[in-house]
């Protein structure tokens, strides 16, 4: 029994601590999610759509040119006109140049730029949220694998206990009650193993969902960089760098510009215009007499084309619009007020999240230390109880309880390690320090949100367009379903049904 327990503990240690030769790393998982996660790809596309709002608002302040053409066939002539054409082709080109719009265009562009900044912060927030989910999924797989290993080891230990108890029952040292207790604990352990295997499958499927590939043999995660020493320091950093808070602030600034845009509808608008018109009667104007007072005078050809051009200024001065401008401005003011309060709400949320994550991280570290002590004490207790049982001072139930306590202590230690790492990463995310640029993501150039903005913000061409859209995230339909098999560098760890 002691040899079996030592073997079980060694196997558990191999699951939790050994670093395989060809294991997946957390950095590799984050890099793959960064490249292929569809939620992150959709957020980037949404930011590119937001970039276009600047070009859209700039277009309202740029010159515009319109062309028109019409072919008219006169089916019935005016009875008082003897020289009316039968048909006419007209064409024209008009140029308009806005000169003054009350500041609406200028402030609309400013608001659009602020919303682009907010969109970039939103993308940062999505990135850190995806990374937090990937880290949690990665740690869940490691924890679930360890729990399956612990459960499998427990099944093997209880199988050995049951065999030893049955042998001692056969020679009259123990009662049938002792055998039944061992059988009951073994049945419960097998049930727990099945639950742990189901949890492992679920954890691996979540990993596939987020990362886009099945987890291999995962390495232990690297230490978390830059964790603060106290919650005050963490809150100070978060108030400067948290992307959700930055986005709320940028939207509040944009809402302030919207107030000026709404008020501009009360102000005059000045624009310049120029136009050129062309008419062609297509030979349908009849010839006219040289002397209009003498019907018998010789006929002369009538002009069949005509042109005209014009240029000038247009001034539009609103006098009364039924209260619409005031209503629009009051509406913009109310929305700006809401945006300001949303900044405070975001700030509260960030503060609460940072403090809670710091507390969870600190608590998990304390639990790790307590669990280590509990594991050491439970190992010593189990060894003593087994020794006392061998001389008749302890019952089989005492041995079973000691084994169960050791299992619980090991489970608590594995869970505490997972919780500490996830809480620490969540704390970094709330502080705005859990993005690709902070984590040293490798595998290609990082996505640059400025590149698309610089590409589109100054374009004038009406016919410019991008290639047809296509999905950039990867599908997981071809990845085989996850299983609950645990492998170390030597192959399968333990078979609960093995002798």
Tab-separated table of C-alpha atoms in Angstrom:
chain	number	residue	atom	x	y	z
A	1	UNK	CA	0.000	0.000	0.000
A	2	UNK	CA	2.796	2.416	0.835
A	3	UNK	CA	4.575	1.683	-2.452
A	4	UNK	CA	1.345	2.311	-4.303
A	5	UNK	CA	0.819	5.625	-2.517
A	6	UNK	CA	4.342	6.745	-3.281
A	7	UNK	CA	3.875	5.819	-6.920
A	8	UNK	CA	0.602	7.728	-7.002
A	9	UNK	CA	2.163	10.841	-5.519
A	10	UNK	CA	5.039	10.673	-8.009
A	11	UNK	CA	2.584	10.416	-10.876
A	12	UNK	CA	0.615	13.388	-9.556
A	13	UNK	CA	3.789	15.408	-9.277
A	14	UNK	CA	4.648	14.543	-12.850
A	15	UNK	CA	1.253	15.804	-14.005
A	16	UNK	CA	1.412	19.062	-12.108
A	17	UNK	CA	5.084	19.964	-12.364
A	18	UNK	CA	6.922	18.124	-15.124
A	19	UNK	CA	7.771	20.101	-18.259
A	20	UNK	CA	7.454	17.859	-21.338
A	21	UNK	CA	9.994	18.073	-24.102
A	22	UNK	CA	7.495	19.269	-26.748
A	23	UNK	CA	4.821	21.099	-24.810
A	24	UNK	CA	2.596	24.008	-25.778
A	25	UNK	CA	3.349	27.218	-23.912
A	26	UNK	CA	0.979	29.896	-22.721
A	27	UNK	CA	2.724	32.433	-24.942
A	28	UNK	CA	2.106	30.220	-27.973
A	29	UNK	CA	-1.562	29.900	-27.048
A	30	UNK	CA	-1.908	33.665	-26.689
A	31	UNK	CA	-0.113	34.235	-30.001
A	32	UNK	CA	-2.412	31.827	-31.838
A	33	UNK	CA	-5.513	33.422	-30.323
A	34	UNK	CA	-4.147	36.843	-31.289
A	35	UNK	CA	-3.871	35.732	-34.917
A	36	UNK	CA	-6.981	33.598	-35.356
A	37	UNK	CA	-9.640	34.366	-32.711
A	38	UNK	CA	-12.783	35.494	-34.591
A	39	UNK	CA	-13.989	37.790	-31.816
A	40	UNK	CA	-10.716	39.683	-31.937
A	41	UNK	CA	-10.758	39.759	-35.739
A	42	UNK	CA	-14.323	41.135	-35.675
A	43	UNK	CA	-13.265	43.862	-33.229
A	44	UNK	CA	-10.475	44.901	-35.594
A	45	UNK	CA	-12.924	45.046	-38.497
A	46	UNK	CA	-15.283	47.138	-36.384
A	47	UNK	CA	-12.471	49.584	-35.673
A	48	UNK	CA	-11.737	49.823	-39.394
A	49	UNK	CA	-15.397	50.722	-39.912
A	50	UNK	CA	-15.078	53.394	-37.216
A	51	UNK	CA	-12.000	54.786	-38.981
A	52	UNK	CA	-14.173	55.570	-41.983
A	53	UNK	CA	-16.342	58.002	-39.991
A	54	UNK	CA	-13.537	60.569	-40.150
A	55	UNK	CA	-13.449	60.420	-43.955
A	56	UNK	CA	-17.262	60.583	-44.035
A	57	UNK	CA	-17.340	63.750	-41.935
A	58	UNK	CA	-14.511	65.321	-43.927
A	59	UNK	CA	-16.493	64.772	-47.130
A	60	UNK	CA	-19.145	67.251	-45.947
A	61	UNK	CA	-16.542	70.029	-46.064
A	62	UNK	CA	-15.062	69.159	-49.454
A	63	UNK	CA	-16.133	70.387	-52.907
A	64	UNK	CA	-18.762	68.344	-54.690
A	65	UNK	CA	-19.377	68.049	-58.420
A	66	UNK	CA	-22.645	66.836	-59.928
A	67	UNK	CA	-23.459	66.155	-63.552
A	68	UNK	CA	-26.897	65.842	-65.100
A	69	UNK	CA	-28.321	65.040	-68.536
A	70	UNK	CA	-31.829	64.759	-69.986
A	71	UNK	CA	-33.389	64.017	-73.357
A	72	UNK	CA	-36.877	65.484	-73.766
A	73	UNK	CA	-39.304	64.737	-76.578
A	74	UNK	CA	-42.119	67.291	-76.948
A	75	UNK	CA	-45.178	65.296	-77.922
A	76	UNK	CA	-47.443	68.353	-78.361
A	77	UNK	CA	-46.245	71.848	-79.122
A	78	UNK	CA	-47.560	74.994	-77.523
A	79	UNK	CA	-50.257	76.401	-79.811
A	80	UNK	CA	-48.818	79.920	-79.534
A	81	UNK	CA	-45.279	78.917	-80.408
A	82	UNK	CA	-44.499	78.445	-84.106
A	83	UNK	CA	-40.805	77.735	-83.738
A	84	UNK	CA	-40.700	75.436	-80.694
A	85	UNK	CA	-38.265	72.491	-80.910
A	86	UNK	CA	-39.486	68.940	-81.135
A	87	UNK	CA	-36.822	67.548	-78.827
A	88	UNK	CA	-33.959	68.790	-76.705
A	89	UNK	CA	-30.862	67.284	-75.080
A	90	UNK	CA	-29.677	69.110	-71.987
A	91	UNK	CA	-26.530	68.484	-69.938
A	92	UNK	CA	-24.906	70.353	-67.106
A	93	UNK	CA	-22.130	70.258	-64.531
A	94	UNK	CA	-22.448	71.949	-61.141
A	95	UNK	CA	-19.674	72.605	-58.651
A	96	UNK	CA	-20.383	73.396	-55.007
A	97	UNK	CA	-17.822	74.459	-52.431
A	98	UNK	CA	-18.938	74.809	-48.794
A	99	UNK	CA	-17.263	77.831	-47.203
A	100	UNK	CA	-18.911	78.119	-43.803
A	101	UNK	CA	-21.314	75.782	-42.007
A	102	UNK	CA	-21.393	77.212	-38.515
A	103	UNK	CA	-18.631	74.862	-37.329
A	104	UNK	CA	-20.701	71.711	-37.938
A	105	UNK	CA	-18.147	70.062	-40.212
A	106	UNK	CA	-15.165	70.961	-38.041
A	107	UNK	CA	-16.775	69.674	-34.854
A	108	UNK	CA	-18.138	66.569	-36.555
A	109	UNK	CA	-14.602	65.684	-37.645
A	110	UNK	CA	-13.327	66.259	-34.119
A	111	UNK	CA	-16.051	64.047	-32.682
A	112	UNK	CA	-15.297	61.329	-35.234
A	113	UNK	CA	-11.600	61.393	-34.343
A	114	UNK	CA	-12.424	61.055	-30.651
A	115	UNK	CA	-14.639	58.078	-31.418
A	116	UNK	CA	-11.807	56.514	-33.390
A	117	UNK	CA	-9.662	56.866	-30.267
A	118	UNK	CA	-12.455	55.261	-28.252
A	119	UNK	CA	-12.626	52.448	-30.810
A	120	UNK	CA	-8.912	51.806	-30.422
A	121	UNK	CA	-9.371	51.592	-26.674
A	122	UNK	CA	-12.282	49.202	-27.214
A	123	UNK	CA	-10.022	47.027	-29.341
A	124	UNK	CA	-7.449	47.022	-26.554
A	125	UNK	CA	-10.175	46.015	-24.125
A	126	UNK	CA	-11.331	43.184	-26.383
A	127	UNK	CA	-7.748	42.021	-26.766
A	128	UNK	CA	-7.109	41.913	-23.026
A	129	UNK	CA	-10.490	40.231	-22.438
A	130	UNK	CA	-9.680	37.496	-24.968
A	131	UNK	CA	-6.256	37.034	-23.421
A	132	UNK	CA	-7.819	36.749	-19.959
A	133	UNK	CA	-10.168	34.068	-21.258
A	134	UNK	CA	-7.283	32.225	-22.924
A	135	UNK	CA	-5.245	32.305	-19.716
A	136	UNK	CA	-8.213	31.010	-17.723
A	137	UNK	CA	-8.818	28.250	-20.302
A	138	UNK	CA	-5.124	27.323	-20.319
A	139	UNK	CA	-5.024	27.107	-16.534
A	140	UNK	CA	-8.325	25.216	-16.480
A	141	UNK	CA	-6.834	22.557	-18.747
A	142	UNK	CA	-3.784	22.239	-16.492
A	143	UNK	CA	-5.966	22.068	-13.385
A	144	UNK	CA	-8.365	19.569	-14.953
A	145	UNK	CA	-5.498	17.364	-16.080
A	146	UNK	CA	-4.091	17.431	-12.565
A	147	UNK	CA	-7.497	16.630	-11.085
A	148	UNK	CA	-7.936	13.689	-13.454
A	149	UNK	CA	-4.497	12.468	-12.459
A	150	UNK	CA	-5.271	12.844	-8.775
A	151	UNK	CA	-8.607	11.071	-9.199
A	152	UNK	CA	-7.002	8.249	-11.181
A	153	UNK	CA	-4.345	7.841	-8.531
A	154	UNK	CA	-6.995	7.792	-5.835
A	155	UNK	CA	-8.843	5.038	-7.676
A	156	UNK	CA	-5.675	2.963	-7.877
A	157	UNK	CA	-4.851	3.497	-4.215
A	158	UNK	CA	-8.381	2.526	-3.188
A	159	UNK	CA	-8.209	-0.561	-5.414
A	160	UNK	CA	-5.092	-1.623	-3.546
A	161	UNK	CA	-6.788	-0.824	-0.227
A	162	UNK	CA	-9.829	-2.873	-1.193
A	163	UNK	CA	-7.670	-5.813	-2.186
A	164	UNK	CA	-5.725	-5.607	1.080
A	165	UNK	CA	-8.929	-5.263	3.090
A	166	UNK	CA	-10.472	-8.247	1.313
A	167	UNK	CA	-7.368	-10.331	1.997
A	168	UNK	CA	-7.438	-9.419	5.681
A	169	UNK	CA	-11.174	-10.195	5.779
A	170	UNK	CA	-10.470	-13.635	4.356
A	171	UNK	CA	-8.107	-14.409	7.224
A	172	UNK	CA	-10.460	-12.970	9.807
A	173	UNK	CA	-8.575	-9.777	10.734
A	174	UNK	CA	-11.313	-7.435	9.430
A	175	UNK	CA	-15.078	-7.493	9.125
A	176	UNK	CA	-17.394	-7.322	6.136
A	177	UNK	CA	-18.133	-3.740	7.192
A	178	UNK	CA	-14.520	-2.805	6.538
A	179	UNK	CA	-14.743	-4.353	3.063
A	180	UNK	CA	-18.009	-2.508	2.342
A	181	UNK	CA	-16.462	0.792	3.408
A	182	UNK	CA	-13.544	0.245	1.040
A	183	UNK	CA	-15.895	-0.710	-1.789
A	184	UNK	CA	-17.992	2.405	-1.176
A	185	UNK	CA	-14.989	4.720	-1.251
A	186	UNK	CA	-13.712	3.070	-4.442
A	187	UNK	CA	-17.094	3.527	-6.139
A	188	UNK	CA	-17.168	7.201	-5.122
A	189	UNK	CA	-13.586	7.656	-6.374
A	190	UNK	CA	-14.508	6.169	-9.747
A	191	UNK	CA	-17.470	8.516	-9.951
A	192	UNK	CA	-15.227	11.453	-9.101
A	193	UNK	CA	-12.817	10.328	-11.825
A	194	UNK	CA	-15.601	10.350	-14.399
A	195	UNK	CA	-16.631	13.852	-13.315
A	196	UNK	CA	-13.014	15.017	-13.514
A	197	UNK	CA	-12.679	13.557	-17.012
A	198	UNK	CA	-15.856	15.338	-18.109
A	199	UNK	CA	-14.464	18.566	-16.667
A	200	UNK	CA	-11.220	18.032	-18.564
A	201	UNK	CA	-13.073	17.542	-21.845
A	202	UNK	CA	-15.041	20.721	-21.223
A	203	UNK	CA	-11.857	22.645	-20.393
A	204	UNK	CA	-10.147	21.409	-23.560
A	205	UNK	CA	-13.160	22.313	-25.707
A	206	UNK	CA	-13.165	25.818	-24.234
A	207	UNK	CA	-9.466	26.056	-25.062
A	208	UNK	CA	-10.200	25.010	-28.656
A	209	UNK	CA	-12.972	27.603	-28.873
A	210	UNK	CA	-10.697	30.443	-27.776
A	211	UNK	CA	-7.318	29.443	-29.207
A	212	UNK	CA	-8.421	27.683	-32.379
A	213	UNK	CA	-6.440	24.479	-31.891
A	214	UNK	CA	-6.459	21.539	-29.524
A	215	UNK	CA	-4.200	21.801	-26.475
A	216	UNK	CA	-1.100	19.685	-26.605
A	217	UNK	CA	1.013	18.928	-23.576
A	218	UNK	CA	0.877	22.281	-21.852
A	219	UNK	CA	3.858	23.765	-20.088
A	220	UNK	CA	3.534	25.419	-16.695
A	221	UNK	CA	2.812	29.125	-17.236
A	222	UNK	CA	5.597	31.699	-16.874
A	223	UNK	CA	5.636	34.106	-13.933
A	224	UNK	CA	3.372	37.117	-14.280
A	225	UNK	CA	5.299	40.367	-14.817
A	226	UNK	CA	4.700	43.683	-13.109
A	227	UNK	CA	2.210	42.730	-10.417
A	228	UNK	CA	1.707	45.616	-7.948
A	229	UNK	CA	2.586	45.442	-4.296
A	230	UNK	CA	-0.623	46.993	-2.997
A	231	UNK	CA	-4.110	47.834	-4.317
A	232	UNK	CA	-3.507	51.582	-4.277
A	233	UNK	CA	-0.677	51.252	-6.753
A	234	UNK	CA	-2.793	48.968	-8.909
A	235	UNK	CA	-5.699	51.438	-8.957
A	236	UNK	CA	-3.377	54.319	-9.876
A	237	UNK	CA	-2.033	52.414	-12.871
A	238	UNK	CA	-5.497	51.256	-13.918
A	239	UNK	CA	-6.965	54.772	-13.894
A	240	UNK	CA	-4.332	55.768	-16.431
A	241	UNK	CA	-4.247	52.683	-18.643
A	242	UNK	CA	-7.507	50.738	-18.419
A	243	UNK	CA	-8.884	50.620	-21.992
A	244	UNK	CA	-12.554	50.625	-20.985
A	245	UNK	CA	-12.064	53.788	-18.952
A	246	UNK	CA	-10.084	55.429	-21.757
A	247	UNK	CA	-12.872	54.588	-24.228
A	248	UNK	CA	-15.492	56.126	-21.945
A	249	UNK	CA	-13.449	59.311	-21.622
A	250	UNK	CA	-12.987	59.614	-25.381
A	251	UNK	CA	-16.712	59.169	-25.973
A	252	UNK	CA	-17.459	61.876	-23.443
A	253	UNK	CA	-15.189	64.278	-25.328
A	254	UNK	CA	-16.882	63.330	-28.610
A	255	UNK	CA	-20.293	63.965	-27.056
A	256	UNK	CA	-19.122	67.480	-26.140
A	257	UNK	CA	-18.362	68.183	-29.797
A	258	UNK	CA	-21.807	66.855	-30.723
A	259	UNK	CA	-23.347	69.732	-28.758
A	260	UNK	CA	-21.598	72.253	-31.010
A	261	UNK	CA	-22.610	70.297	-34.101
A	262	UNK	CA	-26.265	70.430	-33.084
A	263	UNK	CA	-26.073	74.161	-32.340
A	264	UNK	CA	-24.538	74.889	-35.746
A	265	UNK	CA	-27.904	74.300	-37.423
A	266	UNK	CA	-28.959	77.777	-36.167
A	267	UNK	CA	-26.079	79.539	-37.903
A	268	UNK	CA	-25.781	80.808	-41.506
A	269	UNK	CA	-24.267	78.633	-44.215
A	270	UNK	CA	-22.175	80.042	-47.023
A	271	UNK	CA	-21.108	78.184	-50.139
A	272	UNK	CA	-19.737	78.950	-53.571
A	273	UNK	CA	-21.130	77.483	-56.732
A	274	UNK	CA	-20.324	77.303	-60.426
A	275	UNK	CA	-22.255	75.684	-63.227
A	276	UNK	CA	-22.119	74.984	-66.927
A	277	UNK	CA	-25.221	74.068	-69.009
A	278	UNK	CA	-25.468	72.806	-72.568
A	279	UNK	CA	-28.576	72.424	-74.794
A	280	UNK	CA	-28.863	70.681	-78.146
A	281	UNK	CA	-32.204	70.694	-79.982
A	282	UNK	CA	-30.996	67.944	-82.321
A	283	UNK	CA	-32.046	69.852	-85.486
A	284	UNK	CA	-35.662	70.042	-84.372
A	285	UNK	CA	-35.983	73.865	-84.278
A	286	UNK	CA	-37.571	75.026	-87.568
A	287	UNK	CA	-36.009	77.774	-89.649
A	288	UNK	CA	-37.338	81.289	-88.990
A	289	UNK	CA	-38.140	84.129	-91.536
A	290	UNK	CA	-35.547	86.794	-92.012
A	291	UNK	CA	-38.263	89.414	-91.402
A	292	UNK	CA	-40.672	88.216	-88.713
A	293	UNK	CA	-43.288	90.744	-89.981
A	294	UNK	CA	-43.149	89.392	-93.518
A	295	UNK	CA	-44.134	85.765	-93.740
A	296	UNK	CA	-42.879	85.621	-97.285
A	297	UNK	CA	-39.335	86.707	-96.471
A	298	UNK	CA	-36.491	84.215	-96.913
A	299	UNK	CA	-35.902	81.684	-94.099
A	300	UNK	CA	-32.724	81.483	-92.084
A	301	UNK	CA	-31.464	78.541	-89.990
A	302	UNK	CA	-32.253	78.684	-86.263
A	303	UNK	CA	-29.510	77.907	-83.700
A	304	UNK	CA	-29.645	74.251	-82.623
A	305	UNK	CA	-27.332	74.499	-79.584
A	306	UNK	CA	-27.005	76.802	-76.629
A	307	UNK	CA	-24.582	77.050	-73.689
A	308	UNK	CA	-24.579	78.945	-70.427
A	309	UNK	CA	-22.330	79.210	-67.380
A	310	UNK	CA	-22.752	80.766	-63.981
A	311	UNK	CA	-20.920	81.255	-60.701
A	312	UNK	CA	-21.701	82.897	-57.421
A	313	UNK	CA	-22.199	82.617	-53.673
A	314	UNK	CA	-25.121	81.202	-51.742
A	315	UNK	CA	-25.941	82.380	-48.261
A	316	UNK	CA	-28.542	80.545	-46.223
A	317	UNK	CA	-29.702	82.170	-42.967
A	318	UNK	CA	-32.057	80.102	-40.801
A	319	UNK	CA	-34.752	82.289	-39.279
A	320	UNK	CA	-37.199	79.864	-37.726
A	321	UNK	CA	-37.110	76.045	-37.756
A	322	UNK	CA	-39.888	75.167	-35.357
A	323	UNK	CA	-37.562	74.690	-32.378
A	324	UNK	CA	-35.652	71.818	-34.003
A	325	UNK	CA	-32.124	73.238	-33.441
A	326	UNK	CA	-32.750	73.838	-29.761
A	327	UNK	CA	-34.189	70.348	-29.333
A	328	UNK	CA	-31.206	68.807	-31.085
A	329	UNK	CA	-28.786	70.714	-28.900
A	330	UNK	CA	-30.618	69.820	-25.699
A	331	UNK	CA	-30.602	66.196	-26.825
A	332	UNK	CA	-26.848	66.366	-27.431
A	333	UNK	CA	-26.341	67.951	-24.013
A	334	UNK	CA	-28.305	65.160	-22.349
A	335	UNK	CA	-26.234	62.554	-24.165
A	336	UNK	CA	-23.038	64.352	-23.149
A	337	UNK	CA	-24.233	64.316	-19.546
A	338	UNK	CA	-24.872	60.588	-19.823
A	339	UNK	CA	-21.392	60.095	-21.291
A	340	UNK	CA	-19.814	61.960	-18.373
A	341	UNK	CA	-21.632	59.774	-15.881
A	342	UNK	CA	-20.596	56.705	-17.860
A	343	UNK	CA	-17.001	57.779	-17.317
A	344	UNK	CA	-17.605	57.772	-13.568
A	345	UNK	CA	-19.384	54.408	-13.829
A	346	UNK	CA	-16.447	52.971	-15.777
A	347	UNK	CA	-14.049	54.380	-13.202
A	348	UNK	CA	-16.008	52.768	-10.375
A	349	UNK	CA	-16.058	49.477	-12.228
A	350	UNK	CA	-12.301	49.602	-12.820
A	351	UNK	CA	-11.576	50.425	-9.182
A	352	UNK	CA	-13.806	47.613	-7.949
A	353	UNK	CA	-12.364	45.139	-10.443
A	354	UNK	CA	-8.773	46.017	-9.567
A	355	UNK	CA	-9.338	45.808	-5.830
A	356	UNK	CA	-11.282	42.560	-6.093
A	357	UNK	CA	-8.652	40.992	-8.374
A	358	UNK	CA	-5.885	42.068	-6.032
A	359	UNK	CA	-7.762	40.578	-3.078
A	360	UNK	CA	-8.406	37.339	-4.986
A	361	UNK	CA	-4.757	37.118	-5.973
A	362	UNK	CA	-3.544	37.742	-2.433
A	363	UNK	CA	-6.026	35.250	-1.034
A	364	UNK	CA	-5.005	32.613	-3.566
A	365	UNK	CA	-1.340	33.048	-2.604
A	366	UNK	CA	-2.249	32.530	1.045
A	367	UNK	CA	-4.338	29.492	0.143
A	368	UNK	CA	-1.377	28.053	-1.758
A	369	UNK	CA	0.801	28.275	1.337
A	370	UNK	CA	-1.934	26.821	3.534
A	371	UNK	CA	-2.608	24.034	1.051
A	372	UNK	CA	1.072	23.129	0.912
A	373	UNK	CA	1.079	22.789	4.676
A	374	UNK	CA	-2.145	20.818	4.508
A	375	UNK	CA	-0.682	18.419	1.909
A	376	UNK	CA	2.452	17.875	3.983
A	377	UNK	CA	0.405	17.317	7.137
A	378	UNK	CA	-2.053	15.011	5.347
A	379	UNK	CA	0.808	12.925	3.945
A	380	UNK	CA	2.307	12.558	7.411
A	381	UNK	CA	-1.096	11.772	8.886
A	382	UNK	CA	-1.819	9.130	6.275
A	383	UNK	CA	1.516	7.473	6.858
A	384	UNK	CA	0.870	7.382	10.614
A	385	UNK	CA	-2.690	6.119	10.287
A	386	UNK	CA	-1.562	3.318	7.985
A	387	UNK	CA	1.155	2.339	10.423
A	388	UNK	CA	-1.292	2.340	13.326
A	389	UNK	CA	-3.804	0.373	11.269
A	390	UNK	CA	-1.219	-2.306	10.622
A	391	UNK	CA	-0.971	-2.950	14.371
A	392	UNK	CA	-4.701	-2.677	14.987
A	393	UNK	CA	-4.866	0.780	16.594
A	394	UNK	CA	-6.720	2.366	13.651
A	395	UNK	CA	-9.677	1.183	11.628
A	396	UNK	CA	-9.943	0.882	7.854
A	397	UNK	CA	-12.303	3.850	7.938
A	398	UNK	CA	-9.571	5.944	9.531
A	399	UNK	CA	-7.237	5.046	6.664
A	400	UNK	CA	-9.892	5.881	4.087
A	401	UNK	CA	-10.579	9.223	5.727
A	402	UNK	CA	-6.880	10.070	5.821
A	403	UNK	CA	-6.546	9.243	2.135
A	404	UNK	CA	-9.573	11.407	1.375
A	405	UNK	CA	-8.126	14.328	3.341
A	406	UNK	CA	-4.878	14.072	1.421
A	407	UNK	CA	-6.773	14.070	-1.862
A	408	UNK	CA	-8.774	17.135	-0.851
A	409	UNK	CA	-5.588	18.952	0.199
A	410	UNK	CA	-3.932	18.212	-3.144
A	411	UNK	CA	-7.035	19.334	-5.036
A	412	UNK	CA	-7.110	22.555	-3.030
A	413	UNK	CA	-3.451	23.185	-3.839
A	414	UNK	CA	-3.952	22.637	-7.583
A	415	UNK	CA	-7.044	24.864	-7.576
A	416	UNK	CA	-5.318	27.598	-5.579
A	417	UNK	CA	-2.428	27.683	-8.046
A	418	UNK	CA	-4.874	28.045	-10.909
A	419	UNK	CA	-6.876	30.749	-9.120
A	420	UNK	CA	-3.783	32.736	-8.192
A	421	UNK	CA	-2.524	32.852	-11.768
A	422	UNK	CA	-5.912	33.740	-13.251
A	423	UNK	CA	-6.521	36.421	-10.623
A	424	UNK	CA	-3.069	37.878	-11.224
A	425	UNK	CA	-3.626	38.040	-14.960
A	426	UNK	CA	-7.081	39.538	-14.453
A	427	UNK	CA	-5.452	42.191	-12.292
A	428	UNK	CA	-2.971	42.994	-15.051
A	429	UNK	CA	-5.830	43.198	-17.564
A	430	UNK	CA	-7.731	45.638	-15.347
A	431	UNK	CA	-4.564	47.723	-15.091
A	432	UNK	CA	-4.325	47.851	-18.892
A	433	UNK	CA	-1.149	45.767	-18.957
A	434	UNK	CA	-2.346	42.482	-20.445
A	435	UNK	CA	-2.174	43.171	-24.175
A	436	UNK	CA	0.033	41.819	-26.925
A	437	UNK	CA	2.481	44.692	-26.598
A	438	UNK	CA	2.855	43.971	-22.871
A	439	UNK	CA	3.146	40.188	-23.143
A	440	UNK	CA	5.756	39.965	-25.888
A	441	UNK	CA	3.517	38.062	-28.297
A	442	UNK	CA	5.622	36.533	-31.047
A	443	UNK	CA	4.837	35.007	-34.427
A	444	UNK	CA	4.634	38.055	-36.710
A	445	UNK	CA	4.000	41.778	-36.611
A	446	UNK	CA	1.346	43.011	-34.203
A	447	UNK	CA	-1.843	44.507	-35.580
A	448	UNK	CA	-1.389	48.261	-36.058
A	449	UNK	CA	-4.695	50.184	-35.805
A	450	UNK	CA	-3.026	53.354	-37.079
A	451	UNK	CA	-2.167	51.788	-40.428
A	452	UNK	CA	-5.759	51.563	-41.623
A	453	UNK	CA	-6.640	55.003	-40.229
A	454	UNK	CA	-3.756	56.640	-42.075
A	455	UNK	CA	-4.716	54.738	-45.216
A	456	UNK	CA	-8.359	55.887	-45.358
A	457	UNK	CA	-8.721	59.173	-43.489
A	458	UNK	CA	-7.437	61.346	-46.347
A	459	UNK	CA	-8.927	59.571	-49.347
A	460	UNK	CA	-10.979	61.581	-51.866
A	461	UNK	CA	-11.728	59.007	-54.562
A	462	UNK	CA	-15.443	58.126	-54.741
A	463	UNK	CA	-14.670	54.868	-56.559
A	464	UNK	CA	-12.041	53.532	-54.200
A	465	UNK	CA	-12.987	50.309	-52.416
A	466	UNK	CA	-11.334	47.474	-50.549
A	467	UNK	CA	-11.369	43.809	-51.583
A	468	UNK	CA	-14.511	41.837	-50.828
A	469	UNK	CA	-14.746	40.981	-47.125
A	470	UNK	CA	-13.888	37.518	-45.909
A	471	UNK	CA	-13.622	35.902	-42.498
A	472	UNK	CA	-10.169	36.036	-40.959
A	473	UNK	CA	-10.778	33.865	-37.916
A	474	UNK	CA	-10.175	30.121	-38.165
A	475	UNK	CA	-12.874	27.478	-37.836
A	476	UNK	CA	-12.641	24.533	-35.450
A	477	UNK	CA	-14.980	22.106	-37.211
A	478	UNK	CA	-12.079	19.937	-38.382
A	479	UNK	CA	-10.502	19.607	-34.925
A	480	UNK	CA	-11.325	16.188	-33.399
A	481	UNK	CA	-13.432	16.191	-30.234
A	482	UNK	CA	-11.455	16.535	-27.034
A	483	UNK	CA	-10.871	13.506	-24.838
A	484	UNK	CA	-9.828	13.048	-21.239
A	485	UNK	CA	-6.581	11.185	-21.878
A	486	UNK	CA	-3.602	12.318	-19.829
A	487	UNK	CA	-0.115	11.783	-21.221
A	488	UNK	CA	3.278	12.594	-19.829
A	489	UNK	CA	6.611	12.046	-21.545
A	490	UNK	CA	6.232	8.293	-20.896
A	491	UNK	CA	2.714	7.860	-22.286
A	492	UNK	CA	-0.609	7.443	-20.457
A	493	UNK	CA	-0.284	8.271	-16.782
A	494	UNK	CA	-2.546	5.791	-15.077
A	495	UNK	CA	-5.296	3.399	-16.013
A	496	UNK	CA	-7.836	3.267	-13.139
A	497	UNK	CA	-8.831	-0.234	-14.150
A	498	UNK	CA	-5.283	-1.587	-14.232
A	499	UNK	CA	-4.157	-4.150	-11.698
